[in-house]
Amino acid sequence: MDNNLEAYPSLPVTMYGSAVSIWLSNKNVGQYESYLPKGVEINQNNEIRLRIWDLKMDSESEMNLTKKLVNYSFKEAVLAIPSMNGKIFGEYPLHMYSDSFLYTSLARETIGWNVKEGEISSNIESELKPGQNIETSAKTDWNFKLNMSIKSISLSEENESLPEGTWFANKIVASPFSKENYSEELIIGGSSEIKVEKIWTGDGNFEMSDNLIDNQIIREESEINKVEIWENLEMSVGYAQK
């Protein structure tokens, strides 16, 4: 990232857990472009990333330079769009839903992610085995539904360090005096490198319904580019720049 950008004084938080992801391409992804904030452009590969996190947040480790902050577990479902801001490439999380009120509040207030309440489920166990089937889902009151399944998983990599993530957010503060927003700014945040004990793959499938778009993204018209399960991951999240 550009070190000349003004940084927010946020403390890092370490997260542990798992993630299920499907990267797919579909001609209807372009319908999301109008929902990206000013300055963020959609990549021209018609790709989106669907992911469900199952994480524990740890704010008390030595790495985090702070003490006596609560530890808690949460799940989160995300639909993110690979995008760019100038020369910075990252993802814009268009849909974010969590089963934790505490995490939802933290993400909305400190970063500006539009996280909403949802019922998130995942059947990932502590130790995965070859041939297992993975089922995840997100049910919301916001006219968005997601089901992902990965059949007959197989081990792909072990003890991997994945590149740091870059995620855009559009932080808006509404004005109490008018219909105009008091402030609106693009936040560029992300994670450290992501350490993963085991990466699994398999035969991925999905079902999705989204009221933001007229022509739905369906499996029959989509090309699945990558399917991964991250087992026993660790990452630090906490920097943000505008």
PDB file of C-alpha atoms in Angstrom:
ATOM      1  CA  MET A   1       0.000   0.000   0.000  1.00  0.00           C
ATOM      2  CA  ASP A   2       0.979   3.646  -0.460  1.00  0.00           C
ATOM      3  CA  ASN A   3       2.599   4.753   2.802  1.00  0.00           C
ATOM      4  CA  ASN A   4       1.612   8.346   2.051  1.00  0.00           C
ATOM      5  CA  LEU A   5      -2.029   7.503   2.647  1.00  0.00           C
ATOM      6  CA  GLU A   6      -3.439   8.558   5.999  1.00  0.00           C
ATOM      7  CA  ALA A   7      -3.709   5.548   8.299  1.00  0.00           C
ATOM      8  CA  TYR A   8      -6.401   4.843  10.855  1.00  0.00           C
ATOM      9  CA  PRO A   9      -4.964   4.037  14.327  1.00  0.00           C
ATOM     10  CA  SER A  10      -6.523   0.589  14.612  1.00  0.00           C
ATOM     11  CA  LEU A  11      -4.978  -2.234  16.635  1.00  0.00           C
ATOM     12  CA  PRO A  12      -4.513  -5.598  14.943  1.00  0.00           C
ATOM     13  CA  VAL A  13      -6.738  -8.501  15.886  1.00  0.00           C
ATOM     14  CA  THR A  14      -5.689 -12.102  15.323  1.00  0.00           C
ATOM     15  CA  MET A  15      -8.277 -14.502  13.915  1.00  0.00           C
ATOM     16  CA  TYR A  16      -8.222 -18.283  13.775  1.00  0.00           C
ATOM     17  CA  GLY A  17     -10.559 -20.742  12.095  1.00  0.00           C
ATOM     18  CA  SER A  18     -11.607 -21.924   8.657  1.00  0.00           C
ATOM     19  CA  ALA A  19     -13.024 -20.644   5.389  1.00  0.00           C
ATOM     20  CA  VAL A  20     -14.907 -22.088   2.414  1.00  0.00           C
ATOM     21  CA  SER A  21     -14.533 -20.241  -0.895  1.00  0.00           C
ATOM     22  CA  ILE A  22     -15.741 -20.478  -4.475  1.00  0.00           C
ATOM     23  CA  TRP A  23     -14.412 -18.181  -7.200  1.00  0.00           C
ATOM     24  CA  LEU A  24     -16.703 -18.053 -10.222  1.00  0.00           C
ATOM     25  CA  SER A  25     -17.243 -16.128 -13.438  1.00  0.00           C
ATOM     26  CA  ASN A  26     -20.644 -15.165 -14.812  1.00  0.00           C
ATOM     27  CA  LYS A  27     -21.745 -12.658 -17.448  1.00  0.00           C
ATOM     28  CA  ASN A  28     -24.237 -11.104 -15.009  1.00  0.00           C
ATOM     29  CA  VAL A  29     -21.545  -9.997 -12.539  1.00  0.00           C
ATOM     30  CA  GLY A  30     -21.387  -6.682 -14.410  1.00  0.00           C
ATOM     31  CA  GLN A  31     -24.740  -5.736 -12.865  1.00  0.00           C
ATOM     32  CA  TYR A  32     -22.920  -5.152  -9.574  1.00  0.00           C
ATOM     33  CA  GLU A  33     -20.734  -2.382 -10.991  1.00  0.00           C
ATOM     34  CA  SER A  34     -23.188   0.394 -10.119  1.00  0.00           C
ATOM     35  CA  TYR A  35     -22.968  -0.596  -6.437  1.00  0.00           C
ATOM     36  CA  LEU A  36     -19.226  -0.031  -6.180  1.00  0.00           C
ATOM     37  CA  PRO A  37     -18.134   3.196  -4.455  1.00  0.00           C
ATOM     38  CA  LYS A  38     -16.595   6.089  -6.339  1.00  0.00           C
ATOM     39  CA  GLY A  39     -12.993   5.369  -7.240  1.00  0.00           C
ATOM     40  CA  VAL A  40     -13.380   1.582  -7.250  1.00  0.00           C
ATOM     41  CA  GLU A  41     -13.632  -0.185 -10.597  1.00  0.00           C
ATOM     42  CA  ILE A  42     -14.740  -3.741 -11.233  1.00  0.00           C
ATOM     43  CA  ASN A  43     -12.211  -6.093 -12.792  1.00  0.00           C
ATOM     44  CA  GLN A  44     -13.157  -7.075 -16.309  1.00  0.00           C
ATOM     45  CA  ASN A  45     -13.133 -10.844 -15.756  1.00  0.00           C
ATOM     46  CA  ASN A  46     -16.780 -11.122 -14.633  1.00  0.00           C
ATOM     47  CA  GLU A  47     -15.643 -12.825 -11.425  1.00  0.00           C
ATOM     48  CA  ILE A  48     -17.019 -12.833  -7.900  1.00  0.00           C
ATOM     49  CA  ARG A  49     -15.816 -14.619  -4.799  1.00  0.00           C
ATOM     50  CA  LEU A  50     -18.205 -16.369  -2.419  1.00  0.00           C
ATOM     51  CA  ARG A  51     -16.807 -17.167   1.025  1.00  0.00           C
ATOM     52  CA  ILE A  52     -18.032 -18.282   4.431  1.00  0.00           C
ATOM     53  CA  TRP A  53     -15.708 -17.705   7.375  1.00  0.00           C
ATOM     54  CA  ASP A  54     -15.887 -19.585  10.680  1.00  0.00           C
ATOM     55  CA  LEU A  55     -13.544 -17.683  12.984  1.00  0.00           C
ATOM     56  CA  LYS A  56     -12.477 -16.953  16.523  1.00  0.00           C
ATOM     57  CA  MET A  57     -11.286 -13.424  17.218  1.00  0.00           C
ATOM     58  CA  ASP A  58      -8.415 -13.032  19.699  1.00  0.00           C
ATOM     59  CA  SER A  59      -7.626  -9.537  20.942  1.00  0.00           C
ATOM     60  CA  GLU A  60      -5.365 -10.540  23.829  1.00  0.00           C
ATOM     61  CA  SER A  61      -2.248 -12.006  22.212  1.00  0.00           C
ATOM     62  CA  GLU A  62       1.158 -10.368  22.475  1.00  0.00           C
ATOM     63  CA  MET A  63       0.956  -9.638  18.763  1.00  0.00           C
ATOM     64  CA  ASN A  64      -1.996  -7.331  19.338  1.00  0.00           C
ATOM     65  CA  LEU A  65      -0.321  -5.043  21.865  1.00  0.00           C
ATOM     66  CA  THR A  66      -3.452  -4.785  23.952  1.00  0.00           C
ATOM     67  CA  LYS A  67      -5.125  -6.637  26.806  1.00  0.00           C
ATOM     68  CA  LYS A  68      -8.514  -7.372  28.331  1.00  0.00           C
ATOM     69  CA  LEU A  69     -10.475  -7.321  25.106  1.00  0.00           C
ATOM     70  CA  VAL A  70     -13.152  -9.930  24.610  1.00  0.00           C
ATOM     71  CA  ASN A  71     -12.551 -13.106  22.616  1.00  0.00           C
ATOM     72  CA  TYR A  72     -15.465 -14.527  20.683  1.00  0.00           C
ATOM     73  CA  SER A  73     -16.391 -16.744  17.764  1.00  0.00           C
ATOM     74  CA  PHE A  74     -18.452 -15.764  14.749  1.00  0.00           C
ATOM     75  CA  LYS A  75     -19.382 -16.819  11.237  1.00  0.00           C
ATOM     76  CA  GLU A  76     -19.555 -14.510   8.238  1.00  0.00           C
ATOM     77  CA  ALA A  77     -20.795 -14.886   4.654  1.00  0.00           C
ATOM     78  CA  VAL A  78     -19.326 -12.622   1.969  1.00  0.00           C
ATOM     79  CA  LEU A  79     -19.918 -11.903  -1.706  1.00  0.00           C
ATOM     80  CA  ALA A  80     -16.887  -9.921  -2.862  1.00  0.00           C
ATOM     81  CA  ILE A  81     -16.031  -8.408  -6.221  1.00  0.00           C
ATOM     82  CA  PRO A  82     -12.395  -8.352  -7.408  1.00  0.00           C
ATOM     83  CA  SER A  83     -11.789  -4.664  -8.073  1.00  0.00           C
ATOM     84  CA  MET A  84      -9.189  -1.911  -8.169  1.00  0.00           C
ATOM     85  CA  ASN A  85      -8.594   1.610  -6.921  1.00  0.00           C
ATOM     86  CA  GLY A  86      -5.930   3.163  -9.093  1.00  0.00           C
ATOM     87  CA  LYS A  87      -2.982   0.761  -8.925  1.00  0.00           C
ATOM     88  CA  ILE A  88      -4.285  -1.024  -5.825  1.00  0.00           C
ATOM     89  CA  PHE A  89      -5.966  -4.349  -6.497  1.00  0.00           C
ATOM     90  CA  GLY A  90      -8.279  -5.926  -3.954  1.00  0.00           C
ATOM     91  CA  GLU A  91     -11.866  -6.961  -3.339  1.00  0.00           C
ATOM     92  CA  TYR A  92     -14.992  -4.970  -2.559  1.00  0.00           C
ATOM     93  CA  PRO A  93     -17.265  -6.960  -0.196  1.00  0.00           C
ATOM     94  CA  LEU A  94     -20.703  -6.098  -1.543  1.00  0.00           C
ATOM     95  CA  HIS A  95     -22.628  -8.502   0.686  1.00  0.00           C
ATOM     96  CA  MET A  96     -21.487  -9.245   4.243  1.00  0.00           C
ATOM     97  CA  TYR A  97     -23.597 -11.088   6.814  1.00  0.00           C
ATOM     98  CA  SER A  98     -22.637 -12.309  10.271  1.00  0.00           C
ATOM     99  CA  ASP A  99     -24.233 -14.235  13.123  1.00  0.00           C
ATOM    100  CA  SER A 100     -22.451 -12.040  15.707  1.00  0.00           C
ATOM    101  CA  PHE A 101     -23.865  -8.679  16.786  1.00  0.00           C
ATOM    102  CA  LEU A 102     -20.520  -7.775  18.363  1.00  0.00           C
ATOM    103  CA  TYR A 103     -18.541  -8.416  15.186  1.00  0.00           C
ATOM    104  CA  THR A 104     -21.190  -6.696  13.050  1.00  0.00           C
ATOM    105  CA  SER A 105     -20.966  -3.553  15.192  1.00  0.00           C
ATOM    106  CA  LEU A 106     -17.162  -3.588  15.218  1.00  0.00           C
ATOM    107  CA  ALA A 107     -16.882  -4.006  11.449  1.00  0.00           C
ATOM    108  CA  ARG A 108     -19.459  -1.306  10.690  1.00  0.00           C
ATOM    109  CA  GLU A 109     -18.091   1.296  13.097  1.00  0.00           C
ATOM    110  CA  THR A 110     -14.328   0.857  12.787  1.00  0.00           C
ATOM    111  CA  ILE A 111     -13.938  -0.047   9.112  1.00  0.00           C
ATOM    112  CA  GLY A 112     -17.186   0.849   7.378  1.00  0.00           C
ATOM    113  CA  TRP A 113     -18.125  -2.590   6.096  1.00  0.00           C
ATOM    114  CA  ASN A 114     -21.853  -2.889   5.540  1.00  0.00           C
ATOM    115  CA  VAL A 115     -22.203  -6.042   7.656  1.00  0.00           C
ATOM    116  CA  LYS A 116     -25.753  -7.154   8.431  1.00  0.00           C
ATOM    117  CA  GLU A 117     -27.307  -9.847  10.553  1.00  0.00           C
ATOM    118  CA  GLY A 118     -27.669 -13.296   9.037  1.00  0.00           C
ATOM    119  CA  GLU A 119     -27.972 -16.962   9.908  1.00  0.00           C
ATOM    120  CA  ILE A 120     -24.717 -18.600   8.824  1.00  0.00           C
ATOM    121  CA  SER A 121     -24.017 -22.336   8.985  1.00  0.00           C
ATOM    122  CA  SER A 122     -21.034 -24.549   8.190  1.00  0.00           C
ATOM    123  CA  ASN A 123     -20.451 -28.229   8.880  1.00  0.00           C
ATOM    124  CA  ILE A 124     -16.646 -28.009   8.914  1.00  0.00           C
ATOM    125  CA  GLU A 125     -15.208 -30.104  11.737  1.00  0.00           C
ATOM    126  CA  SER A 126     -11.928 -29.667  13.597  1.00  0.00           C
ATOM    127  CA  GLU A 127     -10.111 -32.219  11.438  1.00  0.00           C
ATOM    128  CA  LEU A 128     -11.188 -32.732   7.847  1.00  0.00           C
ATOM    129  CA  LYS A 129     -10.701 -36.021   6.030  1.00  0.00           C
ATOM    130  CA  PRO A 130     -10.467 -36.916   2.335  1.00  0.00           C
ATOM    131  CA  GLY A 131     -13.819 -37.714   0.764  1.00  0.00           C
ATOM    132  CA  GLN A 132     -15.891 -35.573   3.130  1.00  0.00           C
ATOM    133  CA  ASN A 133     -18.699 -33.346   1.867  1.00  0.00           C
ATOM    134  CA  ILE A 134     -18.846 -29.733   3.055  1.00  0.00           C
ATOM    135  CA  GLU A 135     -22.086 -27.765   3.290  1.00  0.00           C
ATOM    136  CA  THR A 136     -22.370 -24.052   4.089  1.00  0.00           C
ATOM    137  CA  SER A 137     -25.230 -21.571   3.863  1.00  0.00           C
ATOM    138  CA  ALA A 138     -26.345 -18.030   4.598  1.00  0.00           C
ATOM    139  CA  LYS A 139     -29.955 -17.046   5.232  1.00  0.00           C
ATOM    140  CA  THR A 140     -30.861 -13.393   5.687  1.00  0.00           C
ATOM    141  CA  ASP A 141     -33.801 -11.033   5.990  1.00  0.00           C
ATOM    142  CA  TRP A 142     -32.258  -8.870   3.259  1.00  0.00           C
ATOM    143  CA  ASN A 143     -33.353 -10.851   0.187  1.00  0.00           C
ATOM    144  CA  PHE A 144     -29.994 -12.577  -0.128  1.00  0.00           C
ATOM    145  CA  LYS A 145     -29.473 -16.324   0.167  1.00  0.00           C
ATOM    146  CA  LEU A 146     -26.423 -18.465  -0.444  1.00  0.00           C
ATOM    147  CA  ASN A 147     -25.736 -22.187  -0.329  1.00  0.00           C
ATOM    148  CA  MET A 148     -22.336 -23.680  -1.129  1.00  0.00           C
ATOM    149  CA  SER A 149     -21.356 -27.326  -1.216  1.00  0.00           C
ATOM    150  CA  ILE A 150     -18.047 -29.031  -1.888  1.00  0.00           C
ATOM    151  CA  LYS A 151     -18.218 -32.743  -2.570  1.00  0.00           C
ATOM    152  CA  SER A 152     -15.549 -35.394  -1.997  1.00  0.00           C
ATOM    153  CA  ILE A 153     -12.791 -33.088  -0.772  1.00  0.00           C
ATOM    154  CA  SER A 154      -9.107 -33.857  -1.292  1.00  0.00           C
ATOM    155  CA  LEU A 155      -5.975 -32.333   0.247  1.00  0.00           C
ATOM    156  CA  SER A 156      -4.271 -29.805  -2.031  1.00  0.00           C
ATOM    157  CA  GLU A 157      -1.595 -28.014   0.045  1.00  0.00           C
ATOM    158  CA  GLU A 158      -0.184 -28.018   3.586  1.00  0.00           C
ATOM    159  CA  ASN A 159       1.379 -25.270   5.721  1.00  0.00           C
ATOM    160  CA  GLU A 160       0.849 -22.519   3.175  1.00  0.00           C
ATOM    161  CA  SER A 161       1.301 -18.761   3.593  1.00  0.00           C
ATOM    162  CA  LEU A 162      -1.213 -16.958   1.390  1.00  0.00           C
ATOM    163  CA  PRO A 163      -0.701 -13.318   0.333  1.00  0.00           C
ATOM    164  CA  GLU A 164      -2.162 -10.539   2.456  1.00  0.00           C
ATOM    165  CA  GLY A 165      -5.705  -9.533   1.590  1.00  0.00           C
ATOM    166  CA  THR A 166      -6.783  -6.065   0.460  1.00  0.00           C
ATOM    167  CA  TRP A 167     -10.430  -5.117   0.955  1.00  0.00           C
ATOM    168  CA  PHE A 168     -12.193  -1.873   0.095  1.00  0.00           C
ATOM    169  CA  ALA A 169     -14.955  -0.341   2.192  1.00  0.00           C
ATOM    170  CA  ASN A 170     -17.204   2.679   1.673  1.00  0.00           C
ATOM    171  CA  LYS A 171     -17.583   4.351   5.067  1.00  0.00           C
ATOM    172  CA  ILE A 172     -20.636   6.607   5.203  1.00  0.00           C
ATOM    173  CA  VAL A 173     -21.793   8.893   8.014  1.00  0.00           C
ATOM    174  CA  ALA A 174     -25.330  10.156   7.450  1.00  0.00           C
ATOM    175  CA  SER A 175     -26.212  13.746   8.252  1.00  0.00           C
ATOM    176  CA  PRO A 176     -28.879  14.285  10.950  1.00  0.00           C
ATOM    177  CA  PHE A 177     -29.850  17.587   9.326  1.00  0.00           C
ATOM    178  CA  SER A 178     -30.447  16.690   5.685  1.00  0.00           C
ATOM    179  CA  LYS A 179     -30.802  13.849   3.227  1.00  0.00           C
ATOM    180  CA  GLU A 180     -27.189  14.316   2.177  1.00  0.00           C
ATOM    181  CA  ASN A 181     -24.422  12.272   3.783  1.00  0.00           C
ATOM    182  CA  TYR A 182     -22.270  14.112   6.306  1.00  0.00           C
ATOM    183  CA  SER A 183     -19.197  12.275   5.067  1.00  0.00           C
ATOM    184  CA  GLU A 184     -18.276   9.462   2.729  1.00  0.00           C
ATOM    185  CA  GLU A 185     -14.806   8.026   2.263  1.00  0.00           C
ATOM    186  CA  LEU A 186     -13.131   5.017   0.718  1.00  0.00           C
ATOM    187  CA  ILE A 187     -11.300   2.856   3.242  1.00  0.00           C
ATOM    188  CA  ILE A 188      -8.556   0.484   2.099  1.00  0.00           C
ATOM    189  CA  GLY A 189      -8.007  -2.253   4.661  1.00  0.00           C
ATOM    190  CA  GLY A 190      -6.918  -5.816   4.819  1.00  0.00           C
ATOM    191  CA  SER A 191      -5.055  -8.572   6.560  1.00  0.00           C
ATOM    192  CA  SER A 192      -1.588  -9.889   7.119  1.00  0.00           C
ATOM    193  CA  GLU A 193      -0.532 -12.928   5.157  1.00  0.00           C
ATOM    194  CA  ILE A 194      -2.871 -15.822   5.869  1.00  0.00           C
ATOM    195  CA  LYS A 195      -1.232 -18.911   7.327  1.00  0.00           C
ATOM    196  CA  VAL A 196      -3.175 -22.079   6.526  1.00  0.00           C
ATOM    197  CA  GLU A 197      -2.393 -25.533   7.883  1.00  0.00           C
ATOM    198  CA  LYS A 198      -4.313 -27.416   5.188  1.00  0.00           C
ATOM    199  CA  ILE A 199      -5.941 -26.348   1.919  1.00  0.00           C
ATOM    200  CA  TRP A 200      -8.585 -28.682   0.514  1.00  0.00           C
ATOM    201  CA  THR A 201     -10.396 -28.670  -2.811  1.00  0.00           C
ATOM    202  CA  GLY A 202     -13.282 -30.589  -4.345  1.00  0.00           C
ATOM    203  CA  ASP A 203     -16.300 -30.464  -6.620  1.00  0.00           C
ATOM    204  CA  GLY A 204     -17.932 -27.107  -5.850  1.00  0.00           C
ATOM    205  CA  ASN A 205     -21.540 -26.093  -6.335  1.00  0.00           C
ATOM    206  CA  PHE A 206     -23.670 -23.131  -5.266  1.00  0.00           C
ATOM    207  CA  GLU A 207     -27.152 -21.650  -5.214  1.00  0.00           C
ATOM    208  CA  MET A 208     -27.616 -17.910  -4.811  1.00  0.00           C
ATOM    209  CA  SER A 209     -30.463 -15.412  -4.829  1.00  0.00           C
ATOM    210  CA  ASP A 210     -29.836 -11.661  -4.715  1.00  0.00           C
ATOM    211  CA  ASN A 211     -32.407  -8.891  -5.057  1.00  0.00           C
ATOM    212  CA  LEU A 212     -29.776  -6.354  -6.162  1.00  0.00           C
ATOM    213  CA  ILE A 213     -29.626  -7.803  -9.660  1.00  0.00           C
ATOM    214  CA  ASP A 214     -32.325  -8.519 -12.225  1.00  0.00           C
ATOM    215  CA  ASN A 215     -30.649 -11.473 -13.922  1.00  0.00           C
ATOM    216  CA  GLN A 216     -29.638 -13.969 -11.252  1.00  0.00           C
ATOM    217  CA  ILE A 217     -26.249 -15.647 -11.142  1.00  0.00           C
ATOM    218  CA  ILE A 218     -26.944 -19.352 -11.461  1.00  0.00           C
ATOM    219  CA  ARG A 219     -24.712 -22.399 -11.598  1.00  0.00           C
ATOM    220  CA  GLU A 220     -25.787 -23.436 -15.086  1.00  0.00           C
ATOM    221  CA  GLU A 221     -24.471 -20.163 -16.554  1.00  0.00           C
ATOM    222  CA  SER A 222     -21.347 -19.905 -14.397  1.00  0.00           C
ATOM    223  CA  GLU A 223     -17.783 -21.113 -14.675  1.00  0.00           C
ATOM    224  CA  ILE A 224     -16.257 -22.142 -11.344  1.00  0.00           C
ATOM    225  CA  ASN A 225     -12.614 -21.052 -11.394  1.00  0.00           C
ATOM    226  CA  LYS A 226     -11.417 -22.226  -7.990  1.00  0.00           C
ATOM    227  CA  VAL A 227     -12.746 -24.067  -4.940  1.00  0.00           C
ATOM    228  CA  GLU A 228     -10.871 -24.059  -1.629  1.00  0.00           C
ATOM    229  CA  ILE A 229     -11.357 -24.910   2.028  1.00  0.00           C
ATOM    230  CA  TRP A 230      -8.852 -23.379   4.430  1.00  0.00           C
ATOM    231  CA  GLU A 231      -8.477 -25.499   7.559  1.00  0.00           C
ATOM    232  CA  ASN A 232      -6.816 -24.028  10.683  1.00  0.00           C
ATOM    233  CA  LEU A 233      -6.019 -20.580   9.334  1.00  0.00           C
ATOM    234  CA  GLU A 234      -4.448 -17.665  11.186  1.00  0.00           C
ATOM    235  CA  MET A 235      -4.375 -14.028  10.124  1.00  0.00           C
ATOM    236  CA  SER A 236      -4.137 -10.578  11.629  1.00  0.00           C
ATOM    237  CA  VAL A 237      -6.673  -7.923  10.647  1.00  0.00           C
ATOM    238  CA  GLY A 238      -6.489  -4.331  11.744  1.00  0.00           C
ATOM    239  CA  TYR A 239      -4.936  -1.841   9.367  1.00  0.00           C
ATOM    240  CA  ALA A 240      -6.958   0.611   7.328  1.00  0.00           C
ATOM    241  CA  GLN A 241      -6.077   3.607   5.181  1.00  0.00           C
ATOM    242  CA  LYS A 242      -8.110   6.227   3.364  1.00  0.00           C
TER     243      LYS A 242
END
